[in-house]
XYZ file of C-alpha atoms in Angstrom:
576
model
C 81.095 -48.538 -23.960
C 83.198 -49.207 -27.064
C 84.711 -52.507 -25.879
C 83.570 -55.334 -28.218
C 81.488 -58.137 -26.728
C 81.555 -61.816 -27.592
C 78.480 -62.407 -25.435
C 76.181 -59.961 -23.682
C 75.881 -61.250 -20.119
C 72.874 -60.492 -17.899
C 72.694 -60.438 -14.096
C 69.316 -61.324 -12.618
C 66.858 -61.001 -10.817
C 66.998 -57.481 -9.412
C 66.060 -57.019 -6.584
C 64.998 -58.730 -3.322
C 63.616 -61.600 -5.410
C 63.399 -64.211 -2.648
C 59.898 -65.709 -2.863
C 58.636 -67.758 -5.826
C 55.665 -69.691 -4.473
C 55.612 -70.288 -0.730
C 52.337 -71.224 0.927
C 50.263 -68.928 -1.266
C 52.815 -66.116 -1.509
C 53.758 -65.890 -5.193
C 56.458 -63.887 -6.923
C 53.828 -62.148 -9.067
C 52.117 -60.549 -6.059
C 54.788 -60.588 -3.368
C 55.807 -57.241 -1.913
C 59.294 -57.535 -0.423
C 59.473 -55.206 2.549
C 63.158 -54.441 2.862
C 64.984 -52.058 5.168
C 67.373 -49.801 3.302
C 70.316 -51.216 5.228
C 69.565 -54.769 4.059
C 68.910 -53.525 0.536
C 72.333 -51.914 0.241
C 74.237 -54.571 2.163
C 72.707 -57.779 0.823
C 70.120 -57.545 -1.940
C 71.880 -54.989 -4.150
C 75.502 -55.960 -3.463
C 75.813 -58.824 -5.995
C 74.338 -56.653 -8.738
C 76.624 -53.767 -7.848
C 79.613 -56.099 -8.211
C 78.230 -57.358 -11.544
C 78.063 -53.847 -12.927
C 81.048 -52.146 -11.285
C 83.557 -55.009 -11.315
C 82.175 -57.388 -13.925
C 81.241 -54.703 -16.482
C 78.091 -56.679 -17.264
C 76.040 -55.370 -20.192
C 72.550 -56.178 -18.897
C 70.540 -56.370 -15.679
C 67.123 -58.050 -15.436
C 64.520 -56.663 -13.043
C 62.266 -59.070 -11.164
C 58.515 -59.702 -10.878
C 58.106 -58.745 -7.245
C 57.473 -55.389 -5.696
C 60.033 -53.785 -3.414
C 58.479 -51.710 -0.657
C 55.287 -51.363 -2.674
C 56.743 -50.589 -6.120
C 57.249 -53.189 -8.878
C 60.995 -53.623 -9.384
C 60.683 -52.932 -13.129
C 58.847 -49.649 -12.492
C 61.085 -48.267 -9.763
C 63.083 -45.352 -11.163
C 65.263 -45.265 -8.074
C 66.303 -48.898 -8.512
C 66.765 -48.703 -12.293
C 67.791 -45.249 -13.566
C 69.017 -44.033 -10.205
C 71.034 -46.980 -8.930
C 71.935 -49.279 -11.844
C 72.606 -46.638 -14.457
C 73.580 -43.458 -12.572
C 75.279 -44.768 -9.412
C 76.857 -47.923 -10.805
C 77.389 -46.778 -14.397
C 75.818 -49.639 -16.362
C 77.137 -49.856 -19.939
C 74.205 -51.661 -21.476
C 70.496 -52.199 -21.097
C 67.916 -53.103 -18.455
C 65.447 -55.881 -19.333
C 62.360 -57.160 -17.538
C 61.927 -60.706 -16.379
C 59.712 -62.342 -18.994
C 56.216 -60.890 -18.769
C 57.018 -58.794 -15.695
C 55.336 -55.724 -17.217
C 52.154 -57.675 -17.924
C 52.302 -59.035 -14.360
C 52.122 -55.456 -13.071
C 48.739 -55.101 -14.764
C 47.223 -58.586 -14.601
C 48.590 -60.010 -11.343
C 49.889 -57.342 -9.026
C 47.229 -54.894 -10.294
C 49.578 -52.140 -9.192
C 47.718 -48.824 -8.787
C 45.035 -50.204 -11.109
C 47.263 -49.419 -14.075
C 46.185 -50.344 -17.578
C 48.574 -51.992 -20.007
C 49.397 -48.596 -21.516
C 50.043 -47.055 -18.109
C 52.277 -49.946 -17.029
C 54.236 -49.591 -20.265
C 54.703 -45.874 -19.658
C 55.732 -46.434 -16.036
C 58.547 -48.852 -16.845
C 59.899 -46.731 -19.698
C 60.035 -43.693 -17.435
C 61.728 -45.770 -14.718
C 64.536 -46.773 -17.085
C 63.502 -50.146 -18.518
C 64.895 -50.635 -22.015
C 63.499 -54.000 -23.085
C 60.442 -56.066 -22.186
C 60.984 -59.821 -22.331
C 57.514 -60.980 -23.427
C 55.860 -64.352 -23.952
C 54.347 -65.148 -27.357
C 51.670 -67.438 -25.879
C 49.811 -64.489 -24.327
C 46.828 -63.630 -26.566
C 44.680 -60.518 -26.347
C 41.980 -59.499 -28.853
C 42.844 -62.579 -30.889
C 46.472 -61.531 -31.376
C 49.657 -62.733 -29.650
C 51.152 -60.148 -27.309
C 54.904 -60.458 -27.836
C 55.687 -57.834 -25.199
C 54.008 -54.823 -23.667
C 56.486 -52.226 -24.875
C 56.066 -53.204 -28.530
C 52.310 -53.569 -28.251
C 51.470 -50.517 -26.142
C 54.511 -48.239 -26.473
C 53.162 -46.163 -29.360
C 49.833 -45.628 -27.611
C 51.643 -44.602 -24.431
C 53.464 -41.860 -26.384
C 50.345 -40.790 -28.277
C 48.369 -40.415 -25.052
C 51.133 -38.420 -23.396
C 51.817 -41.110 -20.798
C 55.507 -41.231 -21.716
C 57.892 -39.132 -23.769
C 59.564 -39.961 -27.055
C 62.875 -39.279 -25.321
C 62.196 -42.239 -22.974
C 61.825 -44.452 -26.030
C 64.943 -42.918 -27.610
C 66.984 -43.637 -24.460
C 65.859 -47.268 -24.423
C 66.675 -47.739 -28.107
C 70.098 -46.129 -27.668
C 70.999 -48.523 -24.851
C 69.845 -51.527 -26.870
C 71.514 -50.567 -30.139
C 74.790 -49.681 -28.428
C 74.899 -53.214 -27.043
C 74.076 -54.690 -30.457
C 76.870 -52.625 -32.005
C 79.337 -53.897 -29.399
C 78.293 -57.440 -30.363
C 79.014 -56.764 -34.042
C 75.359 -57.281 -34.954
C 75.471 -54.791 -37.837
C 79.004 -54.982 -39.196
C 80.102 -58.444 -38.111
C 82.807 -59.676 -35.771
C 85.147 -61.800 -37.948
C 86.965 -63.525 -35.109
C 83.670 -64.892 -33.754
C 81.592 -65.441 -36.916
C 83.068 -68.847 -37.712
C 82.215 -70.351 -34.314
C 79.726 -73.238 -34.426
C 78.811 -76.521 -32.697
C 82.228 -78.032 -33.439
C 83.821 -75.316 -31.341
C 81.454 -76.032 -28.462
C 81.988 -79.797 -28.410
C 85.776 -79.687 -28.653
C 88.065 -81.751 -26.456
C 89.243 -78.593 -24.714
C 85.693 -77.612 -23.811
C 84.791 -81.095 -22.598
C 87.897 -80.936 -20.431
C 86.801 -77.536 -19.119
C 83.341 -78.887 -18.257
C 84.943 -81.824 -16.464
C 87.299 -79.631 -14.462
C 84.537 -77.196 -13.561
C 82.444 -80.049 -12.168
C 85.377 -81.433 -10.173
C 86.285 -78.043 -8.728
C 82.703 -77.458 -7.615
C 82.382 -80.663 -5.579
C 82.548 -80.471 -1.795
C 83.612 -83.345 0.446
C 81.371 -83.012 3.493
C 82.412 -86.111 5.454
C 85.215 -88.644 5.170
C 85.250 -90.745 8.334
C 88.336 -92.886 8.683
C 89.625 -91.803 5.266
C 87.129 -93.998 3.400
C 87.702 -91.913 0.275
C 89.407 -92.117 -2.096
C 88.480 -95.671 -2.987
C 91.151 -98.021 -4.316
C 89.720 -99.720 -7.453
C 92.057 -102.670 -6.883
C 90.698 -103.181 -3.381
C 87.073 -103.013 -4.513
C 86.854 -104.974 -7.738
C 83.108 -104.441 -7.744
C 80.772 -102.007 -5.991
C 77.034 -101.616 -5.724
C 75.592 -98.425 -7.184
C 72.214 -97.484 -5.743
C 69.875 -94.515 -5.523
C 67.499 -92.584 -7.793
C 70.239 -90.332 -9.205
C 72.611 -93.086 -10.318
C 71.082 -92.968 -13.800
C 70.518 -89.231 -13.526
C 68.495 -87.745 -16.386
C 69.387 -84.331 -17.768
C 67.358 -82.245 -15.313
C 69.264 -83.822 -12.444
C 72.683 -83.428 -14.034
C 72.109 -79.906 -15.324
C 69.670 -78.218 -13.020
C 67.420 -75.596 -14.589
C 67.932 -73.203 -17.534
C 70.826 -74.889 -19.276
C 71.546 -75.674 -22.887
C 72.105 -79.302 -23.877
C 75.687 -80.473 -23.282
C 77.669 -82.352 -25.888
C 76.951 -85.594 -24.037
C 75.738 -86.910 -20.706
C 77.922 -89.147 -18.576
C 75.760 -90.427 -15.723
C 77.191 -91.237 -12.285
C 76.764 -94.964 -12.953
C 78.636 -94.682 -16.258
C 81.455 -92.776 -14.596
C 81.862 -95.296 -11.778
C 81.734 -98.265 -14.176
C 84.957 -97.108 -15.887
C 86.924 -97.880 -12.710
C 85.166 -100.879 -11.185
C 82.596 -103.495 -12.021
C 79.093 -102.784 -10.781
C 77.375 -105.587 -8.945
C 74.418 -105.963 -6.593
C 76.551 -108.286 -4.402
C 79.667 -106.098 -3.792
C 80.837 -105.295 -0.268
C 80.743 -101.505 -0.746
C 77.839 -99.335 -1.863
C 77.825 -95.879 -3.459
C 74.404 -94.258 -3.103
C 73.395 -91.390 -5.404
C 70.567 -89.335 -3.919
C 69.391 -85.749 -3.691
C 66.618 -83.622 -5.114
C 65.634 -82.359 -8.565
C 63.633 -79.820 -10.535
C 60.344 -81.102 -9.132
C 61.489 -79.816 -5.744
C 63.728 -76.809 -6.477
C 63.148 -74.731 -9.573
C 61.909 -71.362 -10.742
C 58.295 -70.832 -9.732
C 58.503 -73.197 -6.771
C 59.893 -72.863 -3.256
C 60.971 -75.826 -1.166
C 58.828 -76.593 1.862
C 61.597 -78.255 3.871
C 65.311 -79.022 3.829
C 64.957 -82.800 3.886
C 65.649 -85.525 1.395
C 62.531 -87.269 0.099
C 61.471 -89.642 2.881
C 61.880 -92.778 0.773
C 65.520 -91.863 0.090
C 66.313 -91.349 3.766
C 64.764 -94.697 4.659
C 66.572 -96.469 1.817
C 69.949 -94.973 2.720
C 69.599 -96.020 6.361
C 68.478 -99.509 5.346
C 71.385 -99.991 2.920
C 73.900 -98.612 5.422
C 72.668 -100.907 8.173
C 72.853 -103.971 5.928
C 76.234 -103.159 4.380
C 79.329 -104.930 5.736
C 81.310 -101.711 5.192
C 80.449 -98.012 5.522
C 78.782 -96.652 2.396
C 79.533 -93.591 0.270
C 76.694 -91.054 -0.101
C 76.730 -88.672 -3.078
C 74.204 -85.803 -3.016
C 73.043 -84.019 -6.184
C 71.241 -80.762 -5.417
C 71.452 -77.026 -5.825
C 70.500 -76.035 -2.279
C 71.463 -77.342 1.132
C 69.881 -80.483 2.603
C 69.546 -81.581 6.206
C 71.447 -84.861 6.113
C 72.290 -84.860 9.807
C 71.046 -88.462 9.910
C 73.976 -89.341 7.637
C 76.598 -87.049 9.123
C 76.277 -88.710 12.512
C 75.948 -92.295 11.249
C 79.222 -94.320 11.366
C 77.885 -96.708 8.691
C 77.804 -93.757 6.245
C 81.524 -93.190 5.905
C 81.740 -90.425 3.302
C 79.431 -87.744 1.933
C 80.172 -85.876 -1.299
C 78.067 -82.942 -2.542
C 78.229 -82.851 -6.343
C 75.750 -80.033 -6.986
C 74.278 -80.371 -10.486
C 77.525 -81.329 -12.227
C 76.531 -81.085 -15.910
C 77.199 -83.374 -18.841
C 80.613 -84.547 -17.650
C 79.346 -85.012 -14.102
C 79.667 -88.793 -14.036
C 83.345 -88.644 -14.955
C 83.963 -85.831 -12.464
C 82.360 -87.784 -9.609
C 84.437 -90.852 -10.452
C 87.640 -88.785 -10.548
C 86.956 -87.583 -7.006
C 85.778 -90.906 -5.586
C 88.734 -92.853 -6.973
C 91.329 -90.241 -6.082
C 92.423 -88.892 -9.448
C 91.283 -85.514 -8.146
C 91.473 -84.358 -4.539
C 88.360 -82.321 -3.708
C 89.002 -78.662 -2.919
C 85.531 -77.136 -3.123
C 84.011 -75.228 -0.206
C 80.339 -74.656 0.507
C 79.025 -71.389 -0.969
C 76.120 -71.385 1.501
C 75.309 -72.558 5.007
C 73.553 -75.922 5.249
C 70.954 -75.634 7.995
C 69.094 -78.315 9.888
C 65.428 -78.545 9.058
C 64.389 -76.950 12.368
C 65.706 -73.662 11.054
C 62.852 -73.203 8.553
C 60.363 -72.954 11.414
C 62.295 -70.142 13.076
C 61.955 -67.514 10.363
C 59.333 -67.148 7.604
C 60.316 -66.903 3.957
C 58.339 -63.683 3.672
C 60.589 -61.907 6.169
C 63.394 -60.126 4.356
C 65.391 -59.331 7.484
C 68.974 -60.588 7.719
C 69.912 -59.660 11.271
C 68.493 -61.495 14.283
C 65.242 -60.151 15.710
C 64.941 -61.471 19.271
C 61.609 -59.674 19.688
C 60.192 -61.780 16.824
C 62.170 -64.901 17.653
C 64.081 -64.637 14.356
C 67.630 -66.059 14.534
C 69.166 -64.197 11.591
C 70.257 -65.387 8.154
C 73.479 -66.418 6.407
C 76.950 -66.923 7.821
C 77.189 -63.156 8.321
C 74.472 -62.990 10.966
C 73.598 -66.511 12.162
C 75.826 -68.499 14.487
C 73.303 -70.732 16.218
C 72.812 -74.460 16.773
C 70.829 -75.280 13.638
C 73.848 -75.262 11.306
C 74.786 -78.632 9.847
C 77.708 -77.387 7.752
C 79.063 -73.877 7.931
C 79.580 -71.649 4.920
C 83.061 -72.439 3.593
C 83.095 -76.019 4.910
C 84.999 -78.457 2.727
C 87.330 -81.399 3.322
C 90.246 -82.690 1.267
C 92.274 -85.869 0.899
C 95.168 -83.981 2.441
C 95.650 -81.406 5.197
C 96.350 -77.722 4.639
C 97.570 -75.122 7.072
C 98.324 -71.411 6.748
C 101.274 -69.219 7.577
C 101.078 -65.476 6.988
C 103.559 -62.662 6.643
C 101.280 -60.223 8.459
C 102.767 -61.041 11.857
C 101.334 -58.902 14.634
C 99.153 -56.914 12.302
C 99.240 -53.528 10.671
C 97.822 -50.036 10.956
C 96.192 -47.855 8.305
C 95.518 -44.143 8.422
C 92.797 -42.651 6.237
C 92.211 -38.952 5.642
C 88.850 -38.213 7.205
C 88.399 -34.752 5.788
C 84.779 -33.742 6.177
C 83.481 -37.256 5.628
C 82.978 -38.474 9.192
C 79.867 -40.478 10.033
C 78.302 -41.691 13.227
C 78.734 -45.293 14.315
C 76.469 -47.509 16.415
C 78.184 -48.992 19.464
C 77.134 -51.811 21.761
C 75.908 -50.671 25.161
C 78.850 -50.011 27.453
C 81.394 -50.956 24.779
C 83.090 -47.543 24.727
C 83.320 -44.780 27.297
C 83.097 -42.078 24.657
C 82.910 -42.226 20.878
C 85.935 -40.805 19.051
C 85.560 -37.459 17.316
C 85.441 -39.288 13.960
C 83.961 -42.765 14.530
C 83.751 -43.705 10.841
C 84.179 -42.307 7.341
C 81.715 -42.377 4.462
C 83.011 -44.678 1.717
C 81.030 -42.999 -1.078
C 82.774 -39.655 -0.537
C 86.301 -40.941 0.075
C 89.007 -41.578 -2.526
C 89.599 -45.051 -1.029
C 93.047 -45.773 -2.415
C 94.539 -47.351 0.716
C 95.280 -51.102 0.753
C 96.344 -53.816 3.168
C 98.842 -56.168 1.520
C 99.960 -59.555 2.818
C 101.078 -63.007 1.722
C 99.787 -66.377 2.865
C 101.784 -69.575 2.637
C 99.480 -72.548 2.049
C 101.269 -75.639 3.343
C 100.164 -79.103 2.217
C 100.983 -81.266 5.218
C 99.730 -84.523 3.693
C 100.880 -86.980 1.070
C 98.343 -86.086 -1.659
C 98.586 -83.246 -4.182
C 95.563 -80.990 -4.114
C 93.895 -77.673 -4.774
C 92.757 -75.445 -1.947
C 90.547 -72.379 -1.871
C 91.815 -69.652 0.450
C 88.899 -67.618 1.796
C 89.691 -64.241 3.342
C 87.228 -62.734 5.804
C 87.187 -59.461 7.686
C 85.734 -59.111 11.167
C 84.535 -55.633 12.249
C 85.639 -54.096 15.580
C 83.889 -55.986 18.407
C 82.420 -52.818 19.925
C 80.350 -51.976 16.810
C 76.651 -52.811 17.120
C 74.766 -54.647 14.362
C 77.888 -55.490 12.369
C 78.299 -58.820 10.550
C 80.014 -61.654 12.405
C 82.421 -61.780 9.473
C 82.266 -61.224 5.726
C 84.096 -62.734 2.755
C 86.255 -60.148 1.017
C 88.588 -62.180 -1.214
C 89.495 -65.682 -2.297
C 92.045 -67.514 -4.422
C 92.392 -71.141 -5.435
C 95.873 -72.613 -5.344
C 97.371 -76.013 -6.230
C 99.906 -77.374 -3.737
C 102.068 -80.469 -4.140
C 102.141 -82.987 -1.288
C 104.574 -81.820 1.382
C 105.030 -78.509 -0.404
C 103.836 -74.954 -0.010
C 102.538 -72.194 -2.238
C 102.476 -68.466 -1.561
C 99.329 -66.481 -2.288
C 99.331 -62.700 -2.241
C 96.395 -60.450 -1.381
C 95.954 -56.706 -1.761
C 92.781 -55.636 0.036
C 91.241 -52.239 -0.647
C 90.484 -50.821 2.779
C 87.170 -49.174 1.889
C 85.841 -52.292 0.178
C 86.867 -54.950 2.674
C 86.542 -53.144 5.999
C 83.431 -51.207 5.042
C 80.175 -52.075 6.802
C 76.648 -50.784 6.281
C 75.436 -48.716 9.219
C 71.770 -48.652 10.259
C 71.539 -45.341 8.409
C 72.344 -47.361 5.226
C 75.604 -45.472 4.711
C 78.579 -47.703 3.914
C 81.315 -46.667 6.328
C 84.759 -47.749 7.453
C 84.750 -47.879 11.266
C 87.661 -46.689 13.351
C 89.224 -49.171 15.742
C 90.680 -52.636 15.318
C 89.229 -54.862 12.621
C 90.541 -58.357 11.915
C 91.610 -60.232 8.791
C 90.718 -63.930 9.187
C 91.572 -66.992 7.103
C 89.909 -70.351 7.880
C 90.714 -73.547 5.991
C 87.178 -75.015 6.115
C 88.231 -78.422 7.483
C 86.349 -78.842 10.754
C 88.127 -82.147 11.436
C 91.489 -80.370 11.477
C 90.767 -76.640 11.656
C 93.553 -74.230 10.833
C 93.151 -70.503 10.786
C 95.301 -67.419 10.962
C 94.282 -63.862 11.726
C 95.845 -60.500 12.290
C 94.517 -57.145 13.499
C 94.255 -54.042 11.356
C 94.137 -50.778 13.310
C 92.275 -48.092 11.356
C 92.862 -44.453 12.253
C 91.547 -41.243 10.702
C 93.528 -38.073 10.215
C 91.708 -34.749 10.263
């Protein structure tokens, strides 16, 4: 609580905030029906890591309801989980106008403004982010808590102690920020510190690290500027304006370097060159807050233009995609006239320079996809309003995310990413290892697949919440660069639950490290995995448990053209 803060970071939007505006289902009225297992395993997990491991000082609750209750009025989600279970050192804030939405949009329980204000204070909300453009009785309503808080206390709808608790959480955060007595080491910071050479370099490197090479047929990339004295630059994102470079909710960068500007520093740009770089993708008109995408396709005119240019080009073209989410570009992946595909995300102000560094080989791409890219057919197999993660054969639902979906509609798997070199792994784990945990009185039941075991062991699993969880699995991985190009590589570590356990994830990411390896060289990366955290799974009872049996540690390099993976078993036993 006493640690000084330079910036108070906020994790949002809590929780199960998955629908913005999808065919008439809006975030202001949507009621996310979530099984407790999915809530613990998927929808709460990132926020738990924010609070427990990131020591974040704020969490923002969302507009939607969760199982009938507005997220900002749910005492179990706020006071119970965020503050008591996870130990938040800070404050809980509403999404802007979320308290008003309870009254005016969701019309939850027919509550008045005063009653909604009382409900969120009692639930553990500390601050209402309001909008000054809302006017009632001729006066701007800055936020509900300021406007109706006093009346809520006077009418006995909430207690003064609820207000005191909220103020304490807010003022403690302000004190940690030096709001009252200053913070000398930070007070002199200004625009010059933001737009320094070091920070421009950081922005450039961040953009380069985030890029993912999806396809590189025949080693088309990197391009040799001396071989291609001039190239054609085409596509709607070549002169990308700020909302294409930055995405949504960003402050203005020190400068914008567009993709065209970046490319022009290496080669001349001409409409008559023999190689074309096409910059396409989507933008804030298609993916943004308050709007859900209706498909996973590029705009039709882009697809047609790309195919036309590729067919007419004497050489395979380079396709660069700017987007936040995945796009079904299977038409390009399977087309030999589209030789390389680079996903640049929304690369920020230095994005043009970063793209050029990758395309012309000054930087070997090492990024890996943080989400599965599905084919467009997938969106017709499961509705956005379903919050279920596991497959539901009775409903025809195929499951979601790399953890539960392994079907044919994947274009690029989670973790996919190519490089200009080839990496392989060697591990010190050998034939595996065994771990013994003290079960004590903390045994839990475990769901098994039909016929998978003759008889369940006396202690099938242990409850993570009631165990000391100090045991670790330690191992080293040697990342060998087998090519002739220096490069960075991200090592992703997965765990795979015992095959006999029913309803378990296919695999789950538990650790990662990025390492730079010289051409022909090797680098050793060490991992120390906490057994309860990495081998724990969420049972259908919603308890997080460590199952007995043989789990697996798996490392995959993400290069589907030259896959390399290593794995080793971990036998988990329980002592009574």
